[in-house]
């Protein structure tokens, strides 16, 4: 007797404010379905070779998302509880990012064209060499839970991959499947509108689909934003393939902050309020949340913590992205608070059946200077909590910083006089923080990542699995590889590499930079 067919697992949209299912959105993709979707995306590569069409796709996608803003924001809020104000800003950032990558495509500098003409007078002689960058192929994108737009279906990984000329297969995050479906349909509609195949973007659901995706032989690279555990498993799978592929993962970050004694004495109220606002923003679910802060012992540090206590006490309980994360937050805080020497001036934890309350923990910095059970405090705890380590000397700061893992950000708060004096010790502290993170801030807070050409959103492991950025113009470099043509007849060269430069690209010829004429 033949076995009954196994029905596909349903994918439900869930309201995090109640924990109740809202609607069935889709079904989880089987291995066969993942294979089909990847092959559909793979078939669109020739069409994406047209840079003009790629730029048009990105701008049209931004326009369509803006036009449907109210609808897509309502869907995202229903699934994430992030609120319309936060989501409106995130959608604006997402569409601006799409348009920024369209500008990158138009300019063409990302192709990094370099031409060295043959030179027989050199020893040894040079042949004619022409180098540029070409797209990797199909890119797998793994959506983030905490940014349903900016780091999910229409987010930076997708935008940069399409800008590079790579089709995208997105693995939807289970916390916002309905939003993912809406955004994917919008991108596909944009592709159709500009004359590209809609399969330049396809969407799959399900945990096993994500595993199958990173293993698929036609997938040439992957971008991931999520947990250390999940990201490391996919990273290992990408490396273990018969043909390994680049895996650009953002996994976790503590985002340490150092506050000097002079800074704490100069503006304790402002620093306490600023820290509270940053650590509780979005219920502490930002990847750049300041999760570990070095504050001086003594009166200045005490005043700062008084201000922090006041500000955190005024924060209302909030809803996290899902109940699993809520339970992990509650358990993680409890485990940390039970360590010897750890105090909880405001105890973070459950605020109700579906909410959490913000708080912070304190610990003497000396307990973190050597390996032991307090190492747990040096791991990210996702949610509205931070760890304040009280230090008594510069030596204690250095000892603790030397034990921190890699981070997305590291922050230094200085007094006015320290910031203006190169010999104040500020330069030394900045030098100690620099190896820890991809973005180093002075007198600011790390939440909020500007989508700018000079941005670096990535850092030493476990913050990310590569040295690349996932935000800003150079994020496109993740999905390209260099190719050099040697002694190739001009008629056989890509137009971008010919001497007459019909595409008007910026390039470097025989060592000299040439400005482009492309729009």
Tab-separated table of N, CA and C in Angstrom, residues 273 276 280 306-317 346 358-359:
chain	number	residue	atom	x	y	z
A	273	UNK	N	19.994	59.407	30.044
A	273	UNK	CA	18.792	59.429	29.213
A	273	UNK	C	19.089	58.907	27.808
A	276	UNK	N	19.354	55.121	27.875
A	276	UNK	CA	18.024	54.510	28.020
A	276	UNK	C	17.276	54.525	26.699
A	280	UNK	N	16.453	50.868	24.654
A	280	UNK	CA	15.045	50.453	24.622
A	280	UNK	C	14.383	50.706	23.278
A	306	UNK	N	21.650	57.043	38.122
A	306	UNK	CA	20.394	57.600	38.616
A	306	UNK	C	19.542	58.106	37.457
A	307	UNK	N	20.198	58.801	36.527
A	307	UNK	CA	19.472	59.283	35.347
A	307	UNK	C	18.990	58.129	34.488
A	308	UNK	N	19.804	57.091	34.351
A	308	UNK	CA	19.408	55.912	33.576
A	308	UNK	C	18.196	55.250	34.220
A	309	UNK	N	18.212	55.124	35.533
A	309	UNK	CA	17.103	54.503	36.242
A	309	UNK	C	15.806	55.274	36.023
A	310	UNK	N	15.901	56.590	36.113
A	310	UNK	CA	14.710	57.420	35.912
A	310	UNK	C	14.145	57.239	34.508
A	311	UNK	N	15.038	57.280	33.514
A	311	UNK	CA	14.578	57.194	32.126
A	311	UNK	C	14.006	55.821	31.801
A	312	UNK	N	14.648	54.766	32.261
A	312	UNK	CA	14.160	53.414	31.980
A	312	UNK	C	12.844	53.162	32.702
A	313	UNK	N	12.705	53.731	33.915
A	313	UNK	CA	11.466	53.549	34.678
A	313	UNK	C	10.271	54.137	33.966
A	314	UNK	N	10.509	55.139	33.144
A	314	UNK	CA	9.422	55.792	32.418
A	314	UNK	C	9.074	55.087	31.111
A	315	UNK	N	9.803	54.012	30.780
A	315	UNK	CA	9.543	53.266	29.548
A	315	UNK	C	8.400	52.282	29.763
A	316	UNK	N	7.405	52.347	28.920
A	316	UNK	CA	6.260	51.452	29.042
A	316	UNK	C	6.628	50.033	28.589
A	317	UNK	N	6.007	49.001	29.159
A	317	UNK	CA	6.202	47.640	28.646
A	317	UNK	C	5.843	47.573	27.168
A	346	UNK	N	16.882	48.067	38.019
A	346	UNK	CA	15.546	47.911	37.449
A	346	UNK	C	15.532	46.547	36.776
A	358	UNK	N	11.560	46.923	30.323
A	358	UNK	CA	12.987	47.217	30.168
A	358	UNK	C	13.670	47.320	31.527
A	359	UNK	N	14.960	47.112	31.526
A	359	UNK	CA	15.751	47.243	32.741
A	359	UNK	C	17.222	47.122	32.436
